[in-house]
GROMACS .gro file of C-alpha atoms in nm:
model
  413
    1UNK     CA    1  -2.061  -1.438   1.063
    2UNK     CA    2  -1.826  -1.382   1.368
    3UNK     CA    3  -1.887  -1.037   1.518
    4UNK     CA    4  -1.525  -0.892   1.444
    5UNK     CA    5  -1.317  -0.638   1.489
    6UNK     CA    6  -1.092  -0.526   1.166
    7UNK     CA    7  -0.747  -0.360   1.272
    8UNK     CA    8  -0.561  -0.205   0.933
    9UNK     CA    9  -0.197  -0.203   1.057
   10UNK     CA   10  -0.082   0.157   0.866
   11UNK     CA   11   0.132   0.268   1.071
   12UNK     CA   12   0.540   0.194   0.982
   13UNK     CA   13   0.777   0.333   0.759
   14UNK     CA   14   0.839   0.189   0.411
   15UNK     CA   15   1.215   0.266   0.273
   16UNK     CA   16   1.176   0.046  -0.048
   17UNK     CA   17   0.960   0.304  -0.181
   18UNK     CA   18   1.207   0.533  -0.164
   19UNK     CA   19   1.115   0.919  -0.194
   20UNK     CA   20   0.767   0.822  -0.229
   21UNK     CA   21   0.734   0.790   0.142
   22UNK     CA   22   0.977   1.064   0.241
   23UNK     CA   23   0.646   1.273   0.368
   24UNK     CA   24   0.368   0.948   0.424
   25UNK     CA   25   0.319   0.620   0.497
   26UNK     CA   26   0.297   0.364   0.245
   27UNK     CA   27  -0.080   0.355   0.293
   28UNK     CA   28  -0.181   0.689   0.197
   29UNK     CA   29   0.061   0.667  -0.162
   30UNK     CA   30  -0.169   0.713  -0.477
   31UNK     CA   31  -0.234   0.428  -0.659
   32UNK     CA   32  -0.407   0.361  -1.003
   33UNK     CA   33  -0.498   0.718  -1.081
   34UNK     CA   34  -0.762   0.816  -0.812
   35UNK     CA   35  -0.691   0.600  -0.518
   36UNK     CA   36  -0.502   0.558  -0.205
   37UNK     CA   37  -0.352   0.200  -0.127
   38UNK     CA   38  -0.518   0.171   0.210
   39UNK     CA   39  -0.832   0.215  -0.005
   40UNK     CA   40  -0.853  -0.179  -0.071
   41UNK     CA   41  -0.837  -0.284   0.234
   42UNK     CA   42  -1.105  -0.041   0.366
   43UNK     CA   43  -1.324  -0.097   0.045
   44UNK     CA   44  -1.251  -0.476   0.150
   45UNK     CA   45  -1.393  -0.452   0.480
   46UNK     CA   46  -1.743  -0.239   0.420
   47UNK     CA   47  -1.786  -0.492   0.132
   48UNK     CA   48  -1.781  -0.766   0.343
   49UNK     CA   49  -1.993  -0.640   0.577
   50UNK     CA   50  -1.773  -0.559   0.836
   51UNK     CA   51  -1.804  -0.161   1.014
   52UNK     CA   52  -1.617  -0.189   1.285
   53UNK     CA   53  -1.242  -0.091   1.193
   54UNK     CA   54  -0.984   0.066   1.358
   55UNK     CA   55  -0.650   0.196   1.163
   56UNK     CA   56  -0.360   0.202   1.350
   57UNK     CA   57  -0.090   0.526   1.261
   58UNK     CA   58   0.227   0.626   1.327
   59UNK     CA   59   0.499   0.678   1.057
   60UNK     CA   60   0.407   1.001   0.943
   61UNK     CA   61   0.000   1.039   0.897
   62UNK     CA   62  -0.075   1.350   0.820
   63UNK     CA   63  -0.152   1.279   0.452
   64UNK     CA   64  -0.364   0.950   0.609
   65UNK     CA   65  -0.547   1.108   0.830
   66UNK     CA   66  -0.663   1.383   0.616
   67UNK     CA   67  -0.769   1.115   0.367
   68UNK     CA   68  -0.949   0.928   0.634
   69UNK     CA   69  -1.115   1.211   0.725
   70UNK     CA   70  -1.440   1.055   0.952
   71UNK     CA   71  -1.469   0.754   0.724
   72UNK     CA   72  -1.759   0.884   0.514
   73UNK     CA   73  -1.673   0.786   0.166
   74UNK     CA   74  -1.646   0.427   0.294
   75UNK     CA   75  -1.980   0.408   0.449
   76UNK     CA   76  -1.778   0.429   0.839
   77UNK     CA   77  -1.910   0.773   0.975
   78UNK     CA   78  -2.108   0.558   1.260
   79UNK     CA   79  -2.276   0.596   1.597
   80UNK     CA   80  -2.150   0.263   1.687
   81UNK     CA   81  -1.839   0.091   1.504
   82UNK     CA   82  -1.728   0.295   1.227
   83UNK     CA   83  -1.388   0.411   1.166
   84UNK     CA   84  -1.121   0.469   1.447
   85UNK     CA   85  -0.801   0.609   1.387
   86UNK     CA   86  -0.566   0.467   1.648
   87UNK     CA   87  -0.282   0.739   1.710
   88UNK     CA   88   0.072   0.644   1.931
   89UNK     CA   89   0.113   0.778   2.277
   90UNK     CA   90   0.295   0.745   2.605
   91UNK     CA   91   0.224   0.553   2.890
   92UNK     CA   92   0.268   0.515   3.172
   93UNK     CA   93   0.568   0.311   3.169
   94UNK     CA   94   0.782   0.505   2.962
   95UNK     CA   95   0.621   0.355   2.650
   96UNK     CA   96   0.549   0.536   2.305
   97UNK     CA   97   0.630   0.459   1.988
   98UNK     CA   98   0.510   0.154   1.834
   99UNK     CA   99   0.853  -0.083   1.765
  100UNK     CA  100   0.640  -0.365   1.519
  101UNK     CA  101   0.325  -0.468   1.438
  102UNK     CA  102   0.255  -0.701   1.791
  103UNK     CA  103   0.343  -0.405   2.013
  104UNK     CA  104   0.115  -0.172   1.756
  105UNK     CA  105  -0.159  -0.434   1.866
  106UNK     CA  106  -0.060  -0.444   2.224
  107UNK     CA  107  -0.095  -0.045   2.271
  108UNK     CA  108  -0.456  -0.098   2.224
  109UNK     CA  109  -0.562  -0.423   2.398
  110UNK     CA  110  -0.770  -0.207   2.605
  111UNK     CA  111  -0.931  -0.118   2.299
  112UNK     CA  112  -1.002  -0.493   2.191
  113UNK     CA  113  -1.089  -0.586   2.532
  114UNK     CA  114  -1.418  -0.358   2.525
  115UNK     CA  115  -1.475  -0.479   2.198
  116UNK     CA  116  -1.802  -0.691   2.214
  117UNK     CA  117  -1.658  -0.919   1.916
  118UNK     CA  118  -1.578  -1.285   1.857
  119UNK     CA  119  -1.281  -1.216   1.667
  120UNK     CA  120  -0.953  -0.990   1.564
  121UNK     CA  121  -0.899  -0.960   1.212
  122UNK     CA  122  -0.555  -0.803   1.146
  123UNK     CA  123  -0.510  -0.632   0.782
  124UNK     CA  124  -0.211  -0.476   0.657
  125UNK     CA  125  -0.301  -0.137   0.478
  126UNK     CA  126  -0.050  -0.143   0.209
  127UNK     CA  127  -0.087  -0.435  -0.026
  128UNK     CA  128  -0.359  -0.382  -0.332
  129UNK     CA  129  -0.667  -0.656  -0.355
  130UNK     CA  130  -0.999  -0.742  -0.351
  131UNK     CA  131  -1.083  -0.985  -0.119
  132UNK     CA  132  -1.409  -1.049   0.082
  133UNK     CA  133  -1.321  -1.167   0.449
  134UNK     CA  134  -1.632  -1.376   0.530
  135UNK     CA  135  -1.499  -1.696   0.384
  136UNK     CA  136  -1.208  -1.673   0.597
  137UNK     CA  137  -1.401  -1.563   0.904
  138UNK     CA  138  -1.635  -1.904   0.816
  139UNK     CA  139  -1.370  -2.114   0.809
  140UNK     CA  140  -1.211  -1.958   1.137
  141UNK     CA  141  -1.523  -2.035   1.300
  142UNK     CA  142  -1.572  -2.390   1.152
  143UNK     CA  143  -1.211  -2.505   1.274
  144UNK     CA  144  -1.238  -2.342   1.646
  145UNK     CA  145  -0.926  -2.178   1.537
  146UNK     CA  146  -0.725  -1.978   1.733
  147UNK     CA  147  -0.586  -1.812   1.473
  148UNK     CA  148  -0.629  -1.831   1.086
  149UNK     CA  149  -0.383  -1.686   0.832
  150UNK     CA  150  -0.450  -1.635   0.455
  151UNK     CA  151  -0.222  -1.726   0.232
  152UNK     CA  152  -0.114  -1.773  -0.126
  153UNK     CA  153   0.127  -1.913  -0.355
  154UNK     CA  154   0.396  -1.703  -0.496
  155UNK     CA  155   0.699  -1.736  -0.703
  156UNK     CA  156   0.999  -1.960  -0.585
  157UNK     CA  157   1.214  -1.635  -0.659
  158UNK     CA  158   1.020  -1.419  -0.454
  159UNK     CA  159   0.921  -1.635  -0.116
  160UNK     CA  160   1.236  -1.480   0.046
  161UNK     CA  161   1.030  -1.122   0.055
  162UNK     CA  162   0.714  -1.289   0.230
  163UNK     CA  163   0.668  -1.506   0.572
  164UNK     CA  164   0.674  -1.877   0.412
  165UNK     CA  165   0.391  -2.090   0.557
  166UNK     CA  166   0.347  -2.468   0.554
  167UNK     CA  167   0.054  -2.607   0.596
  168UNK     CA  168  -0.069  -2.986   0.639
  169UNK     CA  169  -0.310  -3.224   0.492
  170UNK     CA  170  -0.626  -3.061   0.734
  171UNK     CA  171  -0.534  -2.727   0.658
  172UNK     CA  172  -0.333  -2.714   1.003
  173UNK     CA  173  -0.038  -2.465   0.963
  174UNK     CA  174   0.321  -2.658   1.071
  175UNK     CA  175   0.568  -2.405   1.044
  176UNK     CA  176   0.592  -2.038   0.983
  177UNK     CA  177   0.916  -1.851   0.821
  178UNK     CA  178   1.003  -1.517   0.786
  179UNK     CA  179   1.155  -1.441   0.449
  180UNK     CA  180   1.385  -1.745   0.486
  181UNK     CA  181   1.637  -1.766   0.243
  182UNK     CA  182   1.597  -2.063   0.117
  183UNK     CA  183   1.173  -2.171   0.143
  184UNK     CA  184   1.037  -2.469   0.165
  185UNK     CA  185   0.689  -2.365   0.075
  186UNK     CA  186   0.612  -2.139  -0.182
  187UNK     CA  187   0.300  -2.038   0.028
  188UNK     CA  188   0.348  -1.677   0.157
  189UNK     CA  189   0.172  -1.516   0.432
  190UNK     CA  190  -0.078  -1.206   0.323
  191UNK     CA  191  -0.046  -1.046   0.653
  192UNK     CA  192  -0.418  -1.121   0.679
  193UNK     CA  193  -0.456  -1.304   1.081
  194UNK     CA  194  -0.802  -1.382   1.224
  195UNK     CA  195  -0.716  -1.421   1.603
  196UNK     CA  196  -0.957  -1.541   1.875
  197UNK     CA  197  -1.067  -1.250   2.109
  198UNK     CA  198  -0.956  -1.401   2.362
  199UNK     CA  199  -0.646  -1.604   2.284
  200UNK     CA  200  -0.524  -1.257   2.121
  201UNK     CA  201  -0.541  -1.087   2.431
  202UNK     CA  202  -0.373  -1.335   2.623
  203UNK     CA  203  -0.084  -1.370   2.369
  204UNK     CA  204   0.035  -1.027   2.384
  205UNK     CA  205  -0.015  -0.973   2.777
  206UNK     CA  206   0.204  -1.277   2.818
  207UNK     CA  207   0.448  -1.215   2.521
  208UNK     CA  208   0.641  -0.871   2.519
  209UNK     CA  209   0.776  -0.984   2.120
  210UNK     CA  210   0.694  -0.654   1.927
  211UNK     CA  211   0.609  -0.839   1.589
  212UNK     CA  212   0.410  -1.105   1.441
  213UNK     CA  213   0.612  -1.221   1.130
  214UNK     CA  214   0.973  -1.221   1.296
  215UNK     CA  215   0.892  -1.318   1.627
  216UNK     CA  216   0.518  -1.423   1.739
  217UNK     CA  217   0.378  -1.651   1.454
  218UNK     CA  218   0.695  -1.874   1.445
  219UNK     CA  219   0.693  -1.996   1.756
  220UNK     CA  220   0.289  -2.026   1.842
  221UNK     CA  221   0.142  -2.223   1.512
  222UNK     CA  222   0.288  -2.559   1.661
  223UNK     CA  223   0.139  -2.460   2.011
  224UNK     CA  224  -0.199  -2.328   1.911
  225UNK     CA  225  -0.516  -2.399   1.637
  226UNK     CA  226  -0.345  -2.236   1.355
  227UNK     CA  227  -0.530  -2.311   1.025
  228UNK     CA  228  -0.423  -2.125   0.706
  229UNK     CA  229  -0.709  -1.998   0.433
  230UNK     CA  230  -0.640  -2.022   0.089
  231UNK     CA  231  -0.678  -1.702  -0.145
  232UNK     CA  232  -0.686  -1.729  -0.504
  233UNK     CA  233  -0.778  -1.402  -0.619
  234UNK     CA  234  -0.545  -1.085  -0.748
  235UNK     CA  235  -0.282  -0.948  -0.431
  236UNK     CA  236  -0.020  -0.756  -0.474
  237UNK     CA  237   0.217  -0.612  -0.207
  238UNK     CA  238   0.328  -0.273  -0.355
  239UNK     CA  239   0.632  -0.275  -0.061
  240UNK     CA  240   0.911  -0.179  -0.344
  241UNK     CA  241   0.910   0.095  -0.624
  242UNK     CA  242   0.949  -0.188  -0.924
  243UNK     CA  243   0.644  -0.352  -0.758
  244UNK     CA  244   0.417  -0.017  -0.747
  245UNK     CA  245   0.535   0.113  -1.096
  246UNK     CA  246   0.424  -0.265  -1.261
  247UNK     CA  247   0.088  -0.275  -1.041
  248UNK     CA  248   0.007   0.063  -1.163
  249UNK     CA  249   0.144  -0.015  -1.533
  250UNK     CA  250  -0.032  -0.358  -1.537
  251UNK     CA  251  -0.357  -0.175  -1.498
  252UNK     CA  252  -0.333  -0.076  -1.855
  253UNK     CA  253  -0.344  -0.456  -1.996
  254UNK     CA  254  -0.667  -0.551  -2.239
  255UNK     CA  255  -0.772  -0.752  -1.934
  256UNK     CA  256  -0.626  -0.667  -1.619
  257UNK     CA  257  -0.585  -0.890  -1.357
  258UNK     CA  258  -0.733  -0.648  -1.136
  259UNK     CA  259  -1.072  -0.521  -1.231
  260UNK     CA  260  -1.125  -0.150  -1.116
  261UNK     CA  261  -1.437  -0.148  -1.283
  262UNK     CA  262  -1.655  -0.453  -1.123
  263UNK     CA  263  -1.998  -0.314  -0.991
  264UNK     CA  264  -2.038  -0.597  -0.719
  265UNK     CA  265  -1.763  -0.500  -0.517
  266UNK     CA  266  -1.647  -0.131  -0.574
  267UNK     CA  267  -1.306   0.065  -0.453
  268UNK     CA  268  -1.452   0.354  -0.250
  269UNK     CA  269  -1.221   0.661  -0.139
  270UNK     CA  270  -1.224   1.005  -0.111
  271UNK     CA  271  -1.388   1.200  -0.400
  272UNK     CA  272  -1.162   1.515  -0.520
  273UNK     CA  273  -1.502   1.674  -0.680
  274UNK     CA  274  -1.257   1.741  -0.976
  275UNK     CA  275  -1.456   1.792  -1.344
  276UNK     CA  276  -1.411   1.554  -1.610
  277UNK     CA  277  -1.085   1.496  -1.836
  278UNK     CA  278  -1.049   1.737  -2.115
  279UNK     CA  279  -0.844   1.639  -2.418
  280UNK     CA  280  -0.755   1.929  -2.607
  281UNK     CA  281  -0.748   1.989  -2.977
  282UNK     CA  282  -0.379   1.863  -2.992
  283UNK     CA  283  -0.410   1.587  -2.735
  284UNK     CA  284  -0.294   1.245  -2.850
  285UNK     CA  285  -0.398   0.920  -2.578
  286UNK     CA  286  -0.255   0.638  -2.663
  287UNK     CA  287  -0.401   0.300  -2.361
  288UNK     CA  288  -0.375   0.526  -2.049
  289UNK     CA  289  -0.564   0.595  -1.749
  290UNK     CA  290  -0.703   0.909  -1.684
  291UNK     CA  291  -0.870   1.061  -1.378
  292UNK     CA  292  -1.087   1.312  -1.350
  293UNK     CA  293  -0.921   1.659  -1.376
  294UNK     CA  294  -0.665   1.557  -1.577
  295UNK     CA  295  -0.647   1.764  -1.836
  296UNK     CA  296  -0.399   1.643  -2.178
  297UNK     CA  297  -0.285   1.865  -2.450
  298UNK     CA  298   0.006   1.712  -2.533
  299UNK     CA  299   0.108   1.305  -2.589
  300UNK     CA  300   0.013   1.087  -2.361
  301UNK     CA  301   0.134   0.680  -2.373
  302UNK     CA  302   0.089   0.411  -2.161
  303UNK     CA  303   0.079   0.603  -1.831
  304UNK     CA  304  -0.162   0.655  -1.532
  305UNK     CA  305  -0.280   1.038  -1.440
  306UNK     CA  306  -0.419   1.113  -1.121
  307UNK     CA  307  -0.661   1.358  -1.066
  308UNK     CA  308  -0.523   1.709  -1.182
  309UNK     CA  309  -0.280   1.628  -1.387
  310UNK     CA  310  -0.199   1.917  -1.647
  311UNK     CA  311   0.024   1.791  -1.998
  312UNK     CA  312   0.118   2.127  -2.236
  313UNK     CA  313   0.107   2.108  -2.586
  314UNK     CA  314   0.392   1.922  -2.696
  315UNK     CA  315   0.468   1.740  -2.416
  316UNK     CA  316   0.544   1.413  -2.379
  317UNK     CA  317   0.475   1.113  -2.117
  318UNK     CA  318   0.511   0.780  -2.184
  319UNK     CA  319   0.536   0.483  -1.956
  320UNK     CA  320   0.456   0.685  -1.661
  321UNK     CA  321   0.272   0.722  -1.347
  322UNK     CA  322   0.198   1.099  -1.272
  323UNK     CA  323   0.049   1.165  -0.935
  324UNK     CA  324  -0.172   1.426  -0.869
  325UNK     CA  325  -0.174   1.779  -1.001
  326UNK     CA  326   0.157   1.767  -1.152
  327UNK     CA  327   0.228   1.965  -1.431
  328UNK     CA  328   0.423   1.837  -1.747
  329UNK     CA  329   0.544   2.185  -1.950
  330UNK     CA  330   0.526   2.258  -2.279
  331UNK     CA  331   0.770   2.056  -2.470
  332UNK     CA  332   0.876   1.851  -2.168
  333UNK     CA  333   0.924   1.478  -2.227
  334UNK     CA  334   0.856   1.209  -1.905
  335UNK     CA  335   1.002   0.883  -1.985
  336UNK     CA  336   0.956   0.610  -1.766
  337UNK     CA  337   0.910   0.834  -1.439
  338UNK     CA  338   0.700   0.822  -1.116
  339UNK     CA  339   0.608   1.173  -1.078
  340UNK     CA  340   0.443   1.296  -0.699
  341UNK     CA  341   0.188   1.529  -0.641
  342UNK     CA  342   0.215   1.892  -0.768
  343UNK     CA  343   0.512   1.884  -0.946
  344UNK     CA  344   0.624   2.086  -1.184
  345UNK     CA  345   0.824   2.056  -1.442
  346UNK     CA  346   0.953   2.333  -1.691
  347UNK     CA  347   0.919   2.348  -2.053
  348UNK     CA  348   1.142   2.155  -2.260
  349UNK     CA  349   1.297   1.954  -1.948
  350UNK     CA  350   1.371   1.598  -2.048
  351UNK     CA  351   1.323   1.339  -1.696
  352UNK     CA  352   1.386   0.987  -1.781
  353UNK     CA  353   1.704   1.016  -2.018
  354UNK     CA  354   1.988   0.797  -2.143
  355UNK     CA  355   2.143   0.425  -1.984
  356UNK     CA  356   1.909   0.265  -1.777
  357UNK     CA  357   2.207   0.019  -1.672
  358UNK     CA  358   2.338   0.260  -1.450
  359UNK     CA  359   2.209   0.203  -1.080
  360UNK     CA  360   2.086   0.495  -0.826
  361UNK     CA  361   2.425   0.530  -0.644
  362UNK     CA  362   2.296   0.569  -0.270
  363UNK     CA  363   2.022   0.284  -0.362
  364UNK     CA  364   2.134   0.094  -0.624
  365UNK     CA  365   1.919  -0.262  -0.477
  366UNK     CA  366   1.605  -0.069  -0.476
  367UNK     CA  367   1.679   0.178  -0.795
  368UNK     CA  368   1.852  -0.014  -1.095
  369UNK     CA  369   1.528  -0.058  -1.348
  370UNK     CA  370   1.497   0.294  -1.520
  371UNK     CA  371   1.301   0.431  -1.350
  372UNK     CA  372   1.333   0.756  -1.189
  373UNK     CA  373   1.145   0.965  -0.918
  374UNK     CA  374   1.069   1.309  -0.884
  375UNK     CA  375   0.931   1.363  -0.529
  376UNK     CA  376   0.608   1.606  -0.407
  377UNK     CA  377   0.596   1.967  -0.460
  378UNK     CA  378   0.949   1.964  -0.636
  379UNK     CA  379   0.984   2.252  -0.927
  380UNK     CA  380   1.252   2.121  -1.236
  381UNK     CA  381   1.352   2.420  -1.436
  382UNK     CA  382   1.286   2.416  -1.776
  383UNK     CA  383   1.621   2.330  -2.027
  384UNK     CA  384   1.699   2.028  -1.793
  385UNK     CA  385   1.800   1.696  -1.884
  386UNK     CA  386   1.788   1.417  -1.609
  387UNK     CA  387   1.861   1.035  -1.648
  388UNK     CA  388   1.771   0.742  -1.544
  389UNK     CA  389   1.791   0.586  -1.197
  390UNK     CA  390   1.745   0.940  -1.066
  391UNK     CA  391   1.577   0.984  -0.719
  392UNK     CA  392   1.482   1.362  -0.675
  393UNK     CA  393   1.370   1.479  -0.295
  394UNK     CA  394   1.042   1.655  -0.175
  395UNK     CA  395   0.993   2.003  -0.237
  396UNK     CA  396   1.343   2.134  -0.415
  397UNK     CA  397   1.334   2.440  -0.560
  398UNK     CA  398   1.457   2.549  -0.913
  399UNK     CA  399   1.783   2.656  -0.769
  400UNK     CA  400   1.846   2.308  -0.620
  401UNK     CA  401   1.964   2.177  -0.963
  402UNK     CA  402   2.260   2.177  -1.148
  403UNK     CA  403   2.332   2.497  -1.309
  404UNK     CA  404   2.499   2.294  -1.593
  405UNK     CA  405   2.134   2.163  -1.710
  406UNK     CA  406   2.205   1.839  -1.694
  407UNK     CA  407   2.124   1.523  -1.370
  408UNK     CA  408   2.281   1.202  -1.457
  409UNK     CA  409   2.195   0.894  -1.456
  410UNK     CA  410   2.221   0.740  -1.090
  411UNK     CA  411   2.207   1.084  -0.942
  412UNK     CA  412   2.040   1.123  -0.607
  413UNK     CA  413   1.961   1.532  -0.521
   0.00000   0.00000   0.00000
């Protein structure tokens, strides 16, 4: 295999998801109880053999880097290669922050350049897969490709979200597209880009574009090797709250498209040393994941617990993901919520209440499903009724809410 270098790009900011990213980057956001998203990609790389990976930060990392930590729980606490996490920071041109994924590249050529590696492999650290590289690194190496792009088909309705690829009889790649509005491929771009050393470094000396999809890959594919790999497996870019809540509630299918529980190529992340569930005398579990901690006394349906998750007797959750160490009162009923880490919410509160027709009213494109968010460390007294659509920020205090008991639908606080 080509001696490579694996960049995770983790670094920008992610609006679609709303109050979810108010205090990280996408990247660090639980995901299926126990995880982190950038866990994928990480457990991607170790199990395919590749320990020599930098992540590149900058939208606001303090929850990444703490789950980084030195790399340990994926095998990439190493002497040589291992785990690198790549921070912003001036120089001596005036430069600083990273302004797209090309110019996050281009603040560490030196980096590459001292890199004794073949190839570049460029990873995006917030879309959810299992994928193992080496097949694309083979075929990289079998065309004398300058760069090679995985791709996969998608839905005609959804190829404006993704760069559109086309790609020729030989596997060449003919054009590249942005989210065009109208595609003429239904082939989408994973963000996945094996680069030649070499050609990679000479790119972004010569090119000051700051990033791939919008500016870079459109105009080189005609002028350069550009071969495209074909994935077939389960990927899922998580980029948009309706995407995340349905990759988190598909999890819960008889057969999920995604297998979390496949010995040959495990998810690895940061162990929370947390006990095991306990399911108390009055507990009722109806097809839900549960991670270790959680502890249910109350009804729990078709949801996803994270570690430390406490349900009262008599509480309710149903169709929810509840992140970790939240606490559901006594009484309280979660319908249809994404909950963040440690938040509490009073007995008897109802979140997730009435017409689900009626849009967020600051983000009605990215809010308009039922769903509503409650974001990290927030405290909802107990007596309250919230609707639908509802986006609630970070770390409000009791006294933040209405003192008539009641959010409505479409509220934003």
């Amino acid at each position: 295999m080509l001696r490579t270098l694996a960049l995770i790009l983790a670094g920008g900011d992610s609006p679609a998801l709303s109050i979810l990213t108010a205090e990280r980057t996408e990247a660090a956001v639980p995901f299926a109880g126990k995880y982190r998203i950038i866990d994928f990609t990480l457990s991607n790389c170790i199990n395919s053999s590749i320990y020599n990976v930098g992540v590149l930060t900058q939208y606001r990392p303090r929850s990444l880097h703490a789950h980084l930590g030195v790399g340990r729980p994926w095998d990439l606490d190493r002497a040589h290669g291992g785990l690198r996490v790549l921070h912003p920071s001036p120089t001596p041109d005036g430069g600083g922050w990273q302004r797209g994924t090309a110019d996050a590249v281009r603040y560490n050529l030196d980096l590459i350049e001292d890199q004794q590696v073949d190839a570049v492999l460029l990873l995006a650290g917030d879309h959810i897969y299992k994928m193992d590289y080496r097949p694309l690194l083979e075929l990289h190496k079998e065309r004398e490709a300058d760069v090679t792009m995985a791709v996969r088909g998608v839905s005609p309705h959804e190829a404006r979200r993704y760069g559109i690829v086309a790609v020729g009889g030989d596997g060449r790649v003919d054009r590249f597209e942005e989210k065009p509005r109208r595609a003429q491929s239904n082939l989408a771009s994973m963000g996945i880009y094996v680069f030649r050393k070499q050609f990679l470094l000479d790119l972004l000396t010569k090119s000051r574009d700051n990033d791939f999809g919008r500016h870079i890959l459109p105009t080189i594919v005609t002028r350069c090797n550009a071969y495209a790999y074909h994935f077939q497996g389960y990927w899922a870019d998580v980029g948009t709250l309706q995407a995340f809540y349905e990759a988190n509630m598909a999890l819960l299918a008889e057969s999920p498209a995604l297998d979390l529980y496949d010995p040959e190529w495990v998810i690895h992340t940061a162990s929370t040393y947390r006990p095991g569930v306990e399911l108390g005398a009055t507990a009722q579990v109806e097809n839900a994941l549960l991670s270790d901690g959680a502890r249910v006394y109350g009804t729990v349906v078709r949801s996803v617990l994270s570690p430390g998750v406490y349900v009262a007797p008599g509480a309710v959750v149903r169709d929810s993901v509840i992140m970790g160490d939240a606490w559901i009162g006594e009484g309280a009923v979660v319908d249809r919520c994404i909950i963040d880490e440690e938040v509490h919410i009073g007995k008897g509160t109802v979140v997730g209440e009435g017409n689900a027709t009626t849009p967020n009213q600051q983000a009605p494109e990215r809010l308009n499903t039922g769903l509503t968010l409650i974001g990290n460390h927030t405290h909802v007294p107990a007596g309250l009724t919230i609707g639908r659509n509802v986006a609630i920020s970070p770390r409000l205090a009791a006294q933040a809410f209405p003192k008539n008991g009641t959010v409505p639908s479409g509220a934003t606080l």
